Short mmCIF file of C-alpha atoms in Angstrom, two decimals:
data_model
loop_
_atom_site.label_atom_id
_atom_site.label_comp_id
_atom_site.label_asym_id
_atom_site.label_seq_id
_atom_site.Cartn_x
_atom_site.Cartn_y
_atom_site.Cartn_z
CA MET A 22 -88.34 104.47 31.98
CA TRP A 23 -91.29 106.69 30.99
CA PHE A 24 -91.97 104.40 28.06
CA LEU A 25 -92.42 101.43 30.42
CA VAL A 26 -94.76 103.44 32.66
CA LEU A 27 -96.82 104.49 29.64
CA CYS A 28 -97.06 100.87 28.43
CA LEU A 29 -98.18 99.76 31.90
CA ILE A 30 -100.89 102.44 32.09
CA LEU A 31 -102.19 101.63 28.62
CA SER A 32 -102.34 97.91 29.39
CA LEU A 33 -104.39 98.39 32.58
CA GLY A 34 -107.52 99.12 30.54
CA ASP A 35 -107.47 95.54 29.23
CA TYR A 36 -107.65 94.13 32.76
CA GLY A 37 -110.45 96.30 34.13
CA ALA A 38 -108.22 98.42 36.36
CA PHE A 39 -109.20 101.46 34.32
CA PRO A 40 -112.33 100.62 32.34
CA LEU A 41 -112.18 102.16 28.89
CA VAL A 42 -115.18 104.20 27.80
CA GLN A 43 -116.60 102.52 24.71
CA SER A 44 -119.94 104.23 24.28
CA ARG A 45 -121.40 104.34 20.78
CA ILE A 46 -123.69 107.21 21.78
CA LEU A 47 -122.64 110.59 20.41
CA GLY A 48 -123.91 113.68 22.22
CA GLY A 49 -126.64 111.86 24.12
CA TRP A 50 -127.38 109.21 26.70
CA GLU A 51 -128.67 105.65 26.85
CA CYS A 52 -132.46 105.45 26.84
CA GLU A 53 -134.67 103.09 28.76
CA ARG A 54 -135.27 99.72 27.14
CA HIS A 55 -137.59 99.90 24.05
CA PRO A 56 -139.42 103.18 24.78
CA GLN A 57 -139.93 103.94 21.07
CA HIS A 58 -140.37 100.66 19.21
CA TRP A 59 -140.30 102.24 15.74
CA GLN A 60 -136.74 103.57 16.12
CA VAL A 61 -134.14 101.30 14.58
CA ALA A 62 -130.63 102.49 15.58
CA VAL A 63 -130.05 105.33 13.13
CA SER A 64 -133.30 104.73 11.31
CA ILE A 65 -137.03 104.55 11.79
CA LEU A 66 -139.43 101.79 10.79
CA VAL A 67 -142.14 103.75 8.94
CA GLN A 68 -144.08 100.70 7.70
CA PRO A 69 -143.52 97.00 8.49
CA GLN A 70 -141.53 96.64 5.26
CA TRP A 71 -139.96 100.13 4.98
CA GLU A 72 -137.19 101.78 6.97
CA LEU A 73 -135.97 105.40 6.69
CA THR A 74 -132.31 105.98 7.54
CA ALA A 75 -129.37 108.31 6.97
CA ALA A 76 -127.74 107.56 3.60
CA GLN A 77 -124.27 108.09 5.07
CA CYS A 78 -124.79 105.02 7.28
CA ILE A 79 -125.30 102.65 4.36
CA PRO A 80 -122.20 101.74 2.34
CA GLY A 81 -122.83 101.88 -1.41
CA ARG A 82 -126.14 100.57 -2.70
CA MET A 83 -127.46 98.18 -0.11
CA GLY A 84 -129.52 95.53 -1.84
CA SER A 85 -128.31 92.37 -0.18
CA GLY A 86 -127.63 93.50 3.37
CA VAL A 87 -129.46 92.78 6.60
CA VAL A 88 -130.88 95.17 9.18
CA ARG A 89 -131.15 94.29 12.85
CA LEU A 90 -134.38 95.42 14.52
CA GLY A 91 -135.38 95.52 18.18
CA GLN A 92 -131.98 95.03 19.79
CA HIS A 93 -131.42 97.42 22.69
CA SER A 94 -127.70 96.79 23.07
CA LEU A 95 -125.07 95.32 20.77
CA ASP A 96 -123.29 93.99 23.85
CA THR A 97 -126.22 91.99 25.27
CA ASP A 98 -126.90 88.38 24.35
CA GLY A 99 -130.46 87.07 24.27
CA ASP A 100 -131.91 90.43 23.31
CA THR A 101 -135.15 90.84 21.36
CA GLY A 102 -133.43 91.58 18.04
CA GLN A 103 -134.44 90.20 14.64
CA ASP A 104 -132.51 90.20 11.38
CA VAL A 105 -134.46 91.24 8.27
CA PRO A 106 -132.86 91.14 4.80
CA VAL A 107 -132.95 94.29 2.66
CA ARG A 108 -134.49 93.99 -0.80
CA HIS A 109 -133.73 97.45 -2.17
CA SER A 110 -132.29 100.80 -1.10
CA ILE A 111 -133.46 104.14 -2.47
CA PRO A 112 -131.29 107.19 -1.68
CA HIS A 113 -132.73 110.71 -1.82
CA PRO A 114 -132.32 111.94 -5.43
CA LEU A 115 -130.20 114.92 -4.29
CA CYS A 116 -128.03 112.97 -1.86
CA ASN A 117 -124.34 113.25 -2.77
CA ARG A 118 -123.09 109.72 -2.07
CA SER A 119 -119.73 110.37 -3.73
CA LEU A 120 -118.56 112.30 -0.68
CA ARG A 121 -117.26 109.61 1.66
CA ILE A 122 -115.96 112.06 4.29
CA PRO A 123 -118.00 112.64 7.44
CA THR A 124 -119.38 116.07 6.50
CA PHE A 125 -122.18 115.61 9.03
CA LEU A 126 -119.69 116.54 11.76
CA SER A 127 -119.33 120.03 10.34
CA PRO A 128 -121.70 122.61 11.88
CA ASP A 129 -122.11 124.25 8.45
CA ALA A 130 -122.93 121.04 6.58
CA ASP A 131 -126.29 120.72 4.83
CA ASN A 132 -127.48 117.20 5.54
CA SER A 133 -131.08 117.76 4.47
CA GLN A 134 -130.78 115.17 1.68
CA ASP A 135 -128.89 112.57 3.71
CA LEU A 136 -131.83 110.16 3.52
CA MET A 137 -132.37 106.64 2.24
CA LEU A 138 -135.37 104.32 2.17
CA LEU A 139 -134.72 100.63 2.73
CA GLN A 140 -137.30 98.17 1.45
CA LEU A 141 -137.15 95.00 3.52
CA ARG A 142 -137.57 91.61 1.83
CA GLU A 143 -140.29 90.73 4.31
CA PRO A 144 -142.30 92.72 6.85
CA ALA A 145 -140.73 93.06 10.27
CA ASN A 146 -142.31 90.90 12.96
CA THR A 147 -144.23 93.14 15.35
CA THR A 148 -143.04 92.48 18.89
CA GLU A 149 -142.76 94.31 22.19
CA ALA A 150 -139.50 95.77 20.83
CA VAL A 151 -140.41 96.36 17.14
CA CYS A 152 -143.35 98.16 15.55
CA ASP A 153 -143.87 100.83 12.93
CA LYS A 154 -144.35 104.46 13.94
CA PRO A 155 -147.86 105.05 15.28
CA ALA A 156 -149.93 107.76 13.59
CA HIS A 157 -150.65 110.79 15.78
#
């Protein structure tokens, strides 16, 4: 009997009776739409053709992938996103890419070399949602 009740409760999330939390934000909150146009998900557009990101977010050597710029939400159609192909990826020389476990979750982990530059095949189109970091 308890098994049937458990199955019923678990199935209610699919029908909106109990909406399941599916946030991709860890330890933060959703920001207003496009307040910092140079931020690209887990990276930053430092020049129109260069992006700085966390090396752990890029599987292997990314030389033929695509980055998506300017999209506020992955769940929204008709957003201001643009796809830009990656020409070359350059990990930090001291980054240990052989460790495929999420060490960044450990409070004692040293992630100071978890960096990678991505050279885009073409400069990103500057829009209301995409621009490189302004100099201050």
